[in-house]
Amino acid sequence: MPDWSYHPLKEALLDKVNAKAGREFIHQSMSTVAKVPGGRSFIGFLGHMNPPHQIQKDIFQTRFSTSVGLSGVIDPKLSGLRAFQELGFGFVEIGPIVINEPHEQKEPLRENRQILFANQPEKVPLKLVIQKLTLLNIRIPVLAKIDAQVNSQELISVVQHLTPFVAGFIGTSEQLHFIDQDLARPFYVSFTAEEFNENILDELVVRSCFAGVVLTAPRQIADNYWLETANANESLVKIVKQAKEVNPELNIITSGGVETPNEAYRLVEAGSDLVMLTSGYVRAGPGLPKRINERILFEERPLQKPRWAWSLLFGLSILMGGLIALYFALTSIILPYDESFIGLTKEEILLVNPRILAFMSHDRMALAGTMISAGILYIQLARHGIKLGMHWAKITFHSAAIIGFLGILLFIGYGYFDWLHGLFWLILLPIYFFSFKEGKRVTGSPFSSHGENNTAWRIGLYGQLLFIILGFSILVGGIVISTIGVSAVFVSTDISFLCMSPEMLDNISSKLIPVIAHDRAGFGSALVSVGLLVLMLSLWGFRQGESWVWNTLAIGALPAFAAGIGTHFYIGYTNFLHLLPVYFLVVLYLVGLGLSYGFLKSNK
């Protein structure tokens, strides 16, 4: 569940139910999606959340794909464990772990949109932990937190049972004394920010199984519940710096004190090796780990200069093809080879029913406008995405291009092959081949300096949501139109405009409908490509200050909308129900531009 869906749902539903019910709904929903065939790929498609390889690190022979992890306090029932590994986390903490399930546990509370956690946290029985870790294919490291109240025998039992499944243990300094010296996994000692001091380290470093410390952000307590203090991040950064000054080799994991990418980066910069998210993750949304990863990469971003000239040429070719198609649609409408195939000249068709050519013109103008929009989108992706080595831009570019090439199969689906379309396809093919070849070096991950959860970001999420709906709607519309183009060809409003049934058209010329169908199918295919471009650009390209994304969506959609609406008024085909889907798309487009403007156009 990306931020653009999480926050609208949170405000509409989750903030109105109790904290535990909302938590379990989200976690179980995400895990269900991750469980079904193709679910993991679907989550990856929505969020593109895999951490960039440049920020991975090794600690005690364990590779963490990123330093960002999730605290066990967020998922005490382990209901979301399957899904969290798909959201950009480098590790997860589970626990506190006990032998047997407690009889009574206090649930978290929701108060003034804040989550209050019980001083005695929800605990996880060992049996459930073993069951989950055995059944689930967990591909990221797991750190097991042992409850502070387990006795020495229970402690040893937990360690023995979980050693094959986890990358390390978290416990108290007292528990450290009960652990054998030859412990097979690193043991981190947990402290609150108030408990930790420099003298404690002298007692711990002499233990061979001691791996480092877990520092918990300062909390304020009220009626057996806690929430983090307002200056939790600042206090935690200060403590991490002090600990690193005393022992630069000390491994430090922080827990809490992070609600924004900047706060996480300040902890990493101060010396924190791993950063666990707590209540800030709930407020900021599931996209927080991805945003933190991009913020960290921004400071270490590699300079890539891949080739992009052929991709630019491909976009220019699509644009020019659209302009040529627009010229023909506004002038001759049908070409000599069309007349030859139909068996009627343009003048003869006009004598039979002038609306036939007007109808054909409206499909060809719509196709031309869609191609011009596609060309603009391809050009912008090449200039601002592929040029900078962005892998997501390459995937967007080539997914839409391949679908567009396959669309030629629809041209002959009703028995008519347009040789001019075929020639254009053959000219594009070698250009695309070199574009695809140069794209193999485009492997970079996105980075961003955006580090705050400000108002522009929150409003921008709604703009992003509208553009995602817009792209998906165009995609579905393209599929529907393509299907109609190779099957029924006409809808009821088309018949009303033409004032002729398909049978009457077929009586005029048995080859008239195939010519109309091939235009309609081609238009649908072009819409599918544009829908994919808008959808994936909206899913993966929204970052603060990326003004080119806003410019691309603003300018790129205009030709398609202008042609789609203008051509209908040009020929007098103004049926409201027929144009209602286009009006709906225009509303999404305009409102989306307004909501996303402050986020995409501002670097602050």
Short mmCIF file of C-alpha atoms in Angstrom, two decimals, residues 184-588:
data_model
loop_
_atom_site.label_atom_id
_atom_site.label_comp_id
_atom_site.label_asym_id
_atom_site.label_seq_id
_atom_site.Cartn_x
_atom_site.Cartn_y
_atom_site.Cartn_z
CA ALA A 184 26.20 -18.38 17.02
CA ARG A 185 24.43 -15.08 16.44
CA PRO A 186 25.31 -11.51 17.48
CA PHE A 187 23.60 -10.20 20.60
CA TYR A 188 22.62 -6.53 20.83
CA VAL A 189 21.90 -4.97 24.21
CA SER A 190 18.91 -2.65 24.35
CA PHE A 191 18.80 0.62 26.28
CA THR A 192 16.44 3.52 26.51
CA ALA A 193 17.94 6.89 25.77
CA GLU A 194 17.77 7.73 29.46
CA GLU A 195 19.54 4.53 30.59
CA PHE A 196 22.53 4.63 28.29
CA ASN A 197 25.82 6.12 29.42
CA GLU A 198 29.47 5.75 28.46
CA ASN A 199 30.38 3.66 31.52
CA ILE A 200 28.03 0.87 30.45
CA LEU A 201 30.14 0.15 27.38
CA ASP A 202 33.17 -0.81 29.48
CA GLU A 203 31.19 -3.67 31.00
CA LEU A 204 29.76 -4.88 27.71
CA VAL A 205 32.67 -4.87 25.25
CA VAL A 206 34.50 -7.56 27.20
CA ARG A 207 31.73 -10.05 26.40
CA SER A 208 32.61 -11.99 23.27
CA CYS A 209 28.99 -12.35 22.15
CA PHE A 210 28.26 -8.64 22.55
CA ALA A 211 27.58 -7.14 19.10
CA GLY A 212 26.40 -3.62 19.82
CA VAL A 213 23.61 -1.60 21.35
CA VAL A 214 20.03 -0.74 20.49
CA LEU A 215 19.16 2.80 21.57
CA THR A 216 15.46 3.55 21.98
CA ALA A 217 14.22 7.08 21.41
CA PRO A 218 13.09 9.09 24.47
CA ARG A 219 9.48 8.56 25.47
CA GLN A 220 6.90 10.36 27.52
CA ILE A 221 4.72 8.18 29.74
CA ALA A 222 1.05 8.78 30.54
CA ASP A 223 -1.35 6.29 32.18
CA ASN A 224 0.64 3.18 31.31
CA TYR A 225 1.04 4.28 27.69
CA TRP A 226 3.87 6.01 25.89
CA LEU A 227 4.63 8.06 22.84
CA GLU A 228 7.90 9.51 21.64
CA THR A 229 8.89 12.96 22.83
CA ALA A 230 8.78 15.89 20.42
CA ASN A 231 12.60 16.11 20.34
CA ALA A 232 13.16 12.35 20.13
CA ASN A 233 15.28 12.53 16.97
CA GLU A 234 17.46 15.35 18.26
CA SER A 235 18.13 13.51 21.54
CA LEU A 236 18.86 10.24 19.77
CA VAL A 237 21.29 11.88 17.35
CA LYS A 238 23.16 13.40 20.30
CA ILE A 239 23.45 10.04 22.09
CA VAL A 240 24.64 8.24 18.95
CA LYS A 241 27.36 10.83 18.41
CA GLN A 242 28.52 10.52 22.03
CA ALA A 243 28.64 6.72 21.81
CA LYS A 244 30.64 6.83 18.57
CA GLU A 245 33.11 9.26 20.09
CA VAL A 246 33.77 6.81 22.94
CA ASN A 247 33.93 3.74 20.68
CA PRO A 248 34.00 4.40 16.93
CA GLU A 249 33.77 0.65 16.22
CA LEU A 250 30.58 0.22 18.23
CA ASN A 251 27.60 -1.06 16.23
CA ILE A 252 24.55 1.04 16.98
CA ILE A 253 20.94 0.34 16.12
CA THR A 254 18.40 3.05 16.87
CA SER A 255 14.71 2.44 17.47
CA GLY A 256 12.26 5.28 16.86
CA GLY A 257 12.82 8.99 16.55
CA VAL A 258 12.16 8.93 12.80
CA GLU A 259 9.15 10.27 10.95
CA THR A 260 10.85 11.89 7.97
CA PRO A 261 13.70 10.94 5.61
CA ASN A 262 15.80 13.80 6.99
CA GLU A 263 15.50 12.47 10.55
CA ALA A 264 16.65 9.02 9.43
CA TYR A 265 19.57 10.51 7.50
CA ARG A 266 20.65 12.55 10.55
CA LEU A 267 20.89 9.32 12.56
CA VAL A 268 22.87 7.56 9.82
CA GLU A 269 25.16 10.56 9.49
CA ALA A 270 25.67 10.60 13.28
CA GLY A 271 26.89 7.00 13.20
CA SER A 272 23.83 4.77 13.52
CA ASP A 273 24.45 1.55 11.60
CA LEU A 274 20.83 0.46 11.48
CA VAL A 275 17.67 2.52 11.97
CA MET A 276 14.37 0.97 13.08
CA LEU A 277 11.10 2.79 12.41
CA THR A 278 8.38 2.86 15.05
CA SER A 279 5.35 5.15 15.40
CA GLY A 280 6.71 7.55 12.78
CA TYR A 281 6.18 4.84 10.18
CA VAL A 282 2.46 4.77 10.98
CA ARG A 283 2.11 8.53 10.62
CA ALA A 284 4.31 8.90 7.52
CA GLY A 285 3.05 5.83 5.67
CA PRO A 286 4.50 2.67 4.07
CA GLY A 287 6.49 4.71 1.57
CA LEU A 288 8.78 6.05 4.31
CA PRO A 289 11.52 3.38 3.96
CA LYS A 290 11.71 4.00 0.21
CA ARG A 291 11.92 7.75 0.74
CA ILE A 292 14.67 7.26 3.35
CA ASN A 293 16.61 5.04 0.96
CA GLU A 294 16.38 7.71 -1.73
CA ARG A 295 17.46 10.37 0.76
CA ILE A 296 20.52 8.34 1.77
CA LEU A 297 21.40 7.62 -1.85
CA PHE A 298 21.17 11.34 -2.65
CA GLU A 299 24.35 11.92 -0.65
CA GLU A 300 26.16 9.02 -2.30
CA ARG A 301 24.57 9.13 -5.74
CA PRO A 302 26.81 7.77 -8.48
CA LEU A 303 27.34 9.80 -11.63
CA GLN A 304 25.92 7.94 -14.61
CA LYS A 305 26.09 9.05 -18.21
CA PRO A 306 24.31 6.41 -20.27
CA ARG A 307 23.52 6.89 -23.92
CA TRP A 308 20.07 8.20 -24.69
CA ALA A 309 20.19 9.64 -28.22
CA TRP A 310 18.33 6.73 -29.84
CA SER A 311 15.60 6.92 -27.20
CA LEU A 312 15.21 10.61 -27.92
CA LEU A 313 15.07 9.88 -31.66
CA PHE A 314 12.39 7.27 -31.07
CA GLY A 315 10.24 9.81 -29.22
CA LEU A 316 10.79 12.39 -31.97
CA SER A 317 9.78 9.82 -34.59
CA ILE A 318 6.52 9.07 -32.77
CA LEU A 319 5.87 12.80 -32.50
CA MET A 320 6.51 13.35 -36.22
CA GLY A 321 4.34 10.39 -37.10
CA GLY A 322 1.51 11.90 -35.09
CA LEU A 323 1.87 15.26 -36.84
CA ILE A 324 1.79 13.57 -40.25
CA ALA A 325 -1.30 11.58 -39.27
CA LEU A 326 -2.94 14.80 -38.05
CA TYR A 327 -2.27 16.48 -41.38
CA PHE A 328 -3.95 13.68 -43.32
CA ALA A 329 -6.86 13.56 -40.88
CA LEU A 330 -7.50 17.27 -41.40
CA THR A 331 -7.11 17.20 -45.20
CA SER A 332 -7.63 14.16 -47.40
CA ILE A 333 -8.78 11.86 -44.54
CA ILE A 334 -8.39 8.76 -46.71
CA LEU A 335 -5.49 8.11 -49.05
CA PRO A 336 -5.48 6.59 -52.54
CA TYR A 337 -4.63 3.11 -51.27
CA ASP A 338 -7.62 3.34 -48.89
CA GLU A 339 -9.87 4.20 -51.83
CA SER A 340 -8.43 1.33 -53.84
CA PHE A 341 -9.09 -1.15 -51.03
CA ILE A 342 -12.64 0.11 -50.37
CA GLY A 343 -13.47 0.31 -54.06
CA LEU A 344 -14.92 3.80 -53.71
CA THR A 345 -13.41 7.25 -54.10
CA LYS A 346 -13.64 9.95 -51.47
CA GLU A 347 -16.23 11.81 -53.58
CA GLU A 348 -18.37 8.68 -53.98
CA ILE A 349 -18.37 8.10 -50.23
CA LEU A 350 -19.38 11.71 -49.66
CA LEU A 351 -22.31 11.26 -52.02
CA VAL A 352 -23.51 8.19 -50.12
CA ASN A 353 -23.13 9.64 -46.61
CA PRO A 354 -20.78 12.55 -45.76
CA ARG A 355 -20.75 11.46 -42.14
CA ILE A 356 -18.76 8.34 -42.99
CA LEU A 357 -15.64 10.36 -43.80
CA ALA A 358 -16.28 12.64 -40.82
CA PHE A 359 -16.42 9.57 -38.58
CA MET A 360 -13.19 8.19 -40.07
CA SER A 361 -11.59 11.61 -39.61
CA HIS A 362 -12.47 11.68 -35.92
CA ASP A 363 -10.76 8.33 -35.30
CA ARG A 364 -7.67 9.37 -37.26
CA MET A 365 -7.45 12.74 -35.51
CA ALA A 366 -7.78 11.03 -32.13
CA LEU A 367 -5.01 8.60 -33.13
CA ALA A 368 -2.82 11.51 -34.26
CA GLY A 369 -3.31 13.44 -31.01
CA THR A 370 -2.54 10.35 -28.97
CA MET A 371 0.65 9.71 -30.95
CA ILE A 372 1.78 13.32 -30.41
CA SER A 373 1.18 12.96 -26.67
CA ALA A 374 3.09 9.68 -26.66
CA GLY A 375 5.98 11.31 -28.50
CA ILE A 376 6.20 14.08 -25.91
CA LEU A 377 6.18 11.55 -23.07
CA TYR A 378 8.88 9.42 -24.73
CA ILE A 379 11.05 12.50 -25.36
CA GLN A 380 10.76 13.66 -21.76
CA LEU A 381 11.56 10.24 -20.37
CA ALA A 382 14.65 10.09 -22.56
CA ARG A 383 15.81 13.63 -21.67
CA HIS A 384 15.17 13.53 -17.94
CA GLY A 385 15.04 9.87 -16.96
CA ILE A 386 17.16 7.67 -19.21
CA LYS A 387 19.76 10.42 -19.59
CA LEU A 388 20.27 10.34 -15.79
CA GLY A 389 20.42 6.55 -15.70
CA MET A 390 17.03 6.01 -14.02
CA HIS A 391 16.03 2.36 -14.28
CA TRP A 392 12.36 3.16 -13.67
CA ALA A 393 12.33 5.55 -16.65
CA LYS A 394 13.82 2.84 -18.88
CA ILE A 395 11.17 0.32 -17.80
CA THR A 396 8.42 2.87 -18.41
CA PHE A 397 9.79 3.78 -21.82
CA HIS A 398 10.28 0.28 -23.15
CA SER A 399 7.13 -1.28 -21.68
CA ALA A 400 4.97 1.26 -23.51
CA ALA A 401 7.06 1.03 -26.69
CA ILE A 402 6.83 -2.76 -26.91
CA ILE A 403 3.07 -2.67 -26.35
CA GLY A 404 2.87 -0.04 -29.09
CA PHE A 405 4.76 -2.24 -31.52
CA LEU A 406 2.52 -5.20 -30.76
CA GLY A 407 -0.43 -2.98 -31.60
CA ILE A 408 0.29 -3.45 -35.29
CA LEU A 409 -1.26 -6.89 -34.94
CA LEU A 410 -4.55 -5.12 -34.24
CA PHE A 411 -4.35 -3.27 -37.56
CA ILE A 412 -4.88 -6.54 -39.42
CA GLY A 413 -7.32 -7.98 -36.89
CA TYR A 414 -10.28 -7.05 -39.08
CA GLY A 415 -8.78 -7.86 -42.43
CA TYR A 416 -7.07 -4.64 -43.47
CA PHE A 417 -3.36 -3.93 -43.37
CA ASP A 418 -2.46 -0.26 -43.76
CA TRP A 419 0.83 -0.31 -45.65
CA LEU A 420 1.70 3.25 -44.51
CA HIS A 421 1.35 2.16 -40.90
CA GLY A 422 3.47 -0.86 -41.75
CA LEU A 423 6.14 1.31 -43.34
CA PHE A 424 6.19 3.58 -40.32
CA TRP A 425 6.55 0.48 -38.12
CA LEU A 426 9.53 -0.71 -40.18
CA ILE A 427 11.22 2.70 -39.94
CA LEU A 428 10.70 2.76 -36.17
CA LEU A 429 11.92 -0.79 -35.61
CA PRO A 430 15.70 -0.21 -36.09
CA ILE A 431 15.50 3.05 -34.14
CA TYR A 432 13.85 1.21 -31.29
CA PHE A 433 16.36 -1.64 -31.51
CA PHE A 434 19.25 0.76 -30.86
CA SER A 435 17.23 2.52 -28.17
CA PHE A 436 16.66 -0.81 -26.41
CA LYS A 437 20.33 -1.72 -26.80
CA GLU A 438 21.59 1.52 -25.27
CA GLY A 439 19.09 1.13 -22.44
CA LYS A 440 20.86 -1.96 -21.10
CA ARG A 441 23.31 0.31 -19.28
CA VAL A 442 20.52 2.22 -17.56
CA THR A 443 20.48 0.63 -14.10
CA GLY A 444 20.44 3.59 -11.70
CA SER A 445 18.12 3.96 -8.72
CA PRO A 446 16.18 7.14 -7.96
CA PHE A 447 17.48 9.54 -5.33
CA SER A 448 15.93 12.60 -3.75
CA SER A 449 16.82 15.45 -1.42
CA HIS A 450 13.20 15.57 -0.23
CA GLY A 451 13.33 14.94 3.48
CA GLU A 452 10.21 16.36 5.14
CA ASN A 453 6.56 15.35 5.47
CA ASN A 454 5.37 18.85 4.64
CA THR A 455 2.00 20.06 3.41
CA ALA A 456 3.09 20.13 -0.22
CA TRP A 457 4.07 16.46 0.02
CA ARG A 458 0.74 15.45 1.59
CA ILE A 459 -1.29 17.38 -0.98
CA GLY A 460 0.95 16.05 -3.74
CA LEU A 461 0.00 12.49 -2.77
CA TYR A 462 -3.58 13.22 -3.78
CA GLY A 463 -2.38 14.69 -7.06
CA GLN A 464 -0.31 11.57 -7.62
CA LEU A 465 -3.35 9.39 -6.88
CA LEU A 466 -5.42 11.26 -9.47
CA PHE A 467 -2.74 10.85 -12.14
CA ILE A 468 -2.47 7.14 -11.34
CA ILE A 469 -6.24 6.85 -11.79
CA LEU A 470 -5.89 8.87 -15.01
CA GLY A 471 -3.20 6.58 -16.42
CA PHE A 472 -5.11 3.46 -15.43
CA SER A 473 -8.33 4.83 -16.95
CA ILE A 474 -6.58 5.64 -20.24
CA LEU A 475 -5.07 2.15 -20.24
CA VAL A 476 -8.46 0.51 -19.69
CA GLY A 477 -10.05 2.79 -22.27
CA GLY A 478 -7.41 1.80 -24.80
CA ILE A 479 -8.02 -1.89 -24.17
CA VAL A 480 -11.78 -1.42 -24.56
CA ILE A 481 -11.43 0.58 -27.79
CA SER A 482 -8.95 -1.93 -29.23
CA THR A 483 -11.33 -4.77 -28.39
CA ILE A 484 -14.22 -2.95 -30.04
CA GLY A 485 -12.02 -2.21 -33.04
CA VAL A 486 -11.37 -5.89 -33.73
CA SER A 487 -14.90 -7.08 -32.87
CA ALA A 488 -18.10 -4.98 -33.02
CA VAL A 489 -16.28 -1.87 -34.36
CA PHE A 490 -19.15 0.46 -33.45
CA VAL A 491 -20.93 1.48 -30.26
CA SER A 492 -24.55 2.61 -30.21
CA THR A 493 -23.72 6.34 -30.31
CA ASP A 494 -21.56 5.74 -33.40
CA ILE A 495 -24.54 4.20 -35.19
CA SER A 496 -26.71 7.15 -34.18
CA PHE A 497 -24.16 9.63 -35.52
CA LEU A 498 -23.72 7.76 -38.81
CA CYS A 499 -27.47 7.22 -39.21
CA MET A 500 -26.53 3.89 -40.78
CA SER A 501 -26.31 0.37 -39.43
CA PRO A 502 -23.22 -1.83 -39.93
CA GLU A 503 -25.22 -3.85 -42.43
CA MET A 504 -25.94 -0.74 -44.49
CA LEU A 505 -22.25 0.21 -44.44
CA ASP A 506 -21.36 -3.30 -45.50
CA ASN A 507 -23.78 -3.06 -48.41
CA ILE A 508 -22.03 0.11 -49.62
CA SER A 509 -18.69 -1.75 -49.59
CA SER A 510 -17.75 -4.93 -47.80
CA LYS A 511 -14.32 -3.42 -47.14
CA LEU A 512 -15.47 -0.14 -45.61
CA ILE A 513 -15.85 -1.48 -42.07
CA PRO A 514 -12.36 -3.10 -42.02
CA VAL A 515 -10.82 0.30 -42.85
CA ILE A 516 -12.79 1.97 -40.05
CA ALA A 517 -11.92 -0.90 -37.69
CA HIS A 518 -8.18 -0.67 -38.32
CA ASP A 519 -8.19 3.03 -37.38
CA ARG A 520 -10.15 2.31 -34.24
CA ALA A 521 -7.92 -0.58 -33.21
CA GLY A 522 -4.81 1.51 -33.89
CA PHE A 523 -6.20 4.36 -31.81
CA GLY A 524 -6.91 1.93 -28.96
CA SER A 525 -3.38 0.54 -29.16
CA ALA A 526 -1.91 4.04 -28.98
CA LEU A 527 -4.11 4.78 -25.95
CA VAL A 528 -2.79 1.66 -24.21
CA SER A 529 0.80 2.89 -24.68
CA VAL A 530 -0.03 6.39 -23.43
CA GLY A 531 -1.94 4.95 -20.48
CA LEU A 532 1.11 2.89 -19.50
CA LEU A 533 3.38 5.92 -19.83
CA VAL A 534 1.16 8.12 -17.65
CA LEU A 535 0.54 5.34 -15.12
CA MET A 536 4.17 4.33 -14.60
CA LEU A 537 5.43 7.93 -14.69
CA SER A 538 2.92 8.73 -11.94
CA LEU A 539 3.72 5.63 -9.91
CA TRP A 540 7.50 5.95 -10.02
CA GLY A 541 8.43 9.49 -10.99
CA PHE A 542 6.80 11.64 -8.31
CA ARG A 543 9.51 13.28 -6.16
CA GLN A 544 9.78 16.74 -4.74
CA GLY A 545 11.30 19.24 -7.13
CA GLU A 546 10.96 16.98 -10.21
CA SER A 547 9.40 19.80 -12.20
CA TRP A 548 9.96 17.93 -15.46
CA VAL A 549 7.40 15.35 -14.35
CA TRP A 550 4.77 18.06 -13.88
CA ASN A 551 5.72 19.68 -17.19
CA THR A 552 5.56 16.33 -18.97
CA LEU A 553 2.10 15.52 -17.67
CA ALA A 554 0.84 19.06 -18.24
CA ILE A 555 2.10 19.39 -21.83
CA GLY A 556 2.00 15.75 -22.83
CA ALA A 557 -1.72 15.28 -22.22
CA LEU A 558 -2.83 18.39 -24.15
CA PRO A 559 -2.60 17.00 -27.73
CA ALA A 560 -4.56 13.86 -26.83
CA PHE A 561 -7.28 15.80 -25.01
CA ALA A 562 -7.43 18.51 -27.66
CA ALA A 563 -7.77 15.95 -30.43
CA GLY A 564 -10.10 13.70 -28.44
CA ILE A 565 -12.57 16.48 -27.65
CA GLY A 566 -11.89 18.91 -30.48
CA THR A 567 -12.42 16.36 -33.24
CA HIS A 568 -15.88 15.49 -31.92
CA PHE A 569 -16.97 19.12 -31.98
CA TYR A 570 -15.26 19.56 -35.36
CA ILE A 571 -17.46 16.90 -36.96
CA GLY A 572 -20.54 17.54 -34.82
CA TYR A 573 -20.35 14.28 -32.85
CA THR A 574 -21.13 15.85 -29.47
CA ASN A 575 -23.18 13.18 -27.70
CA PHE A 576 -22.68 13.82 -23.98
CA LEU A 577 -22.61 10.17 -22.93
CA HIS A 578 -20.07 9.36 -25.64
CA LEU A 579 -17.77 12.16 -24.45
CA LEU A 580 -18.39 11.67 -20.72
CA PRO A 581 -15.31 9.42 -20.20
CA VAL A 582 -13.11 12.08 -21.81
CA TYR A 583 -14.63 14.80 -19.61
CA PHE A 584 -13.89 12.62 -16.59
CA LEU A 585 -10.26 12.25 -17.66
CA VAL A 586 -9.92 16.00 -18.16
CA VAL A 587 -11.18 16.63 -14.62
CA LEU A 588 -8.64 14.14 -13.22
#
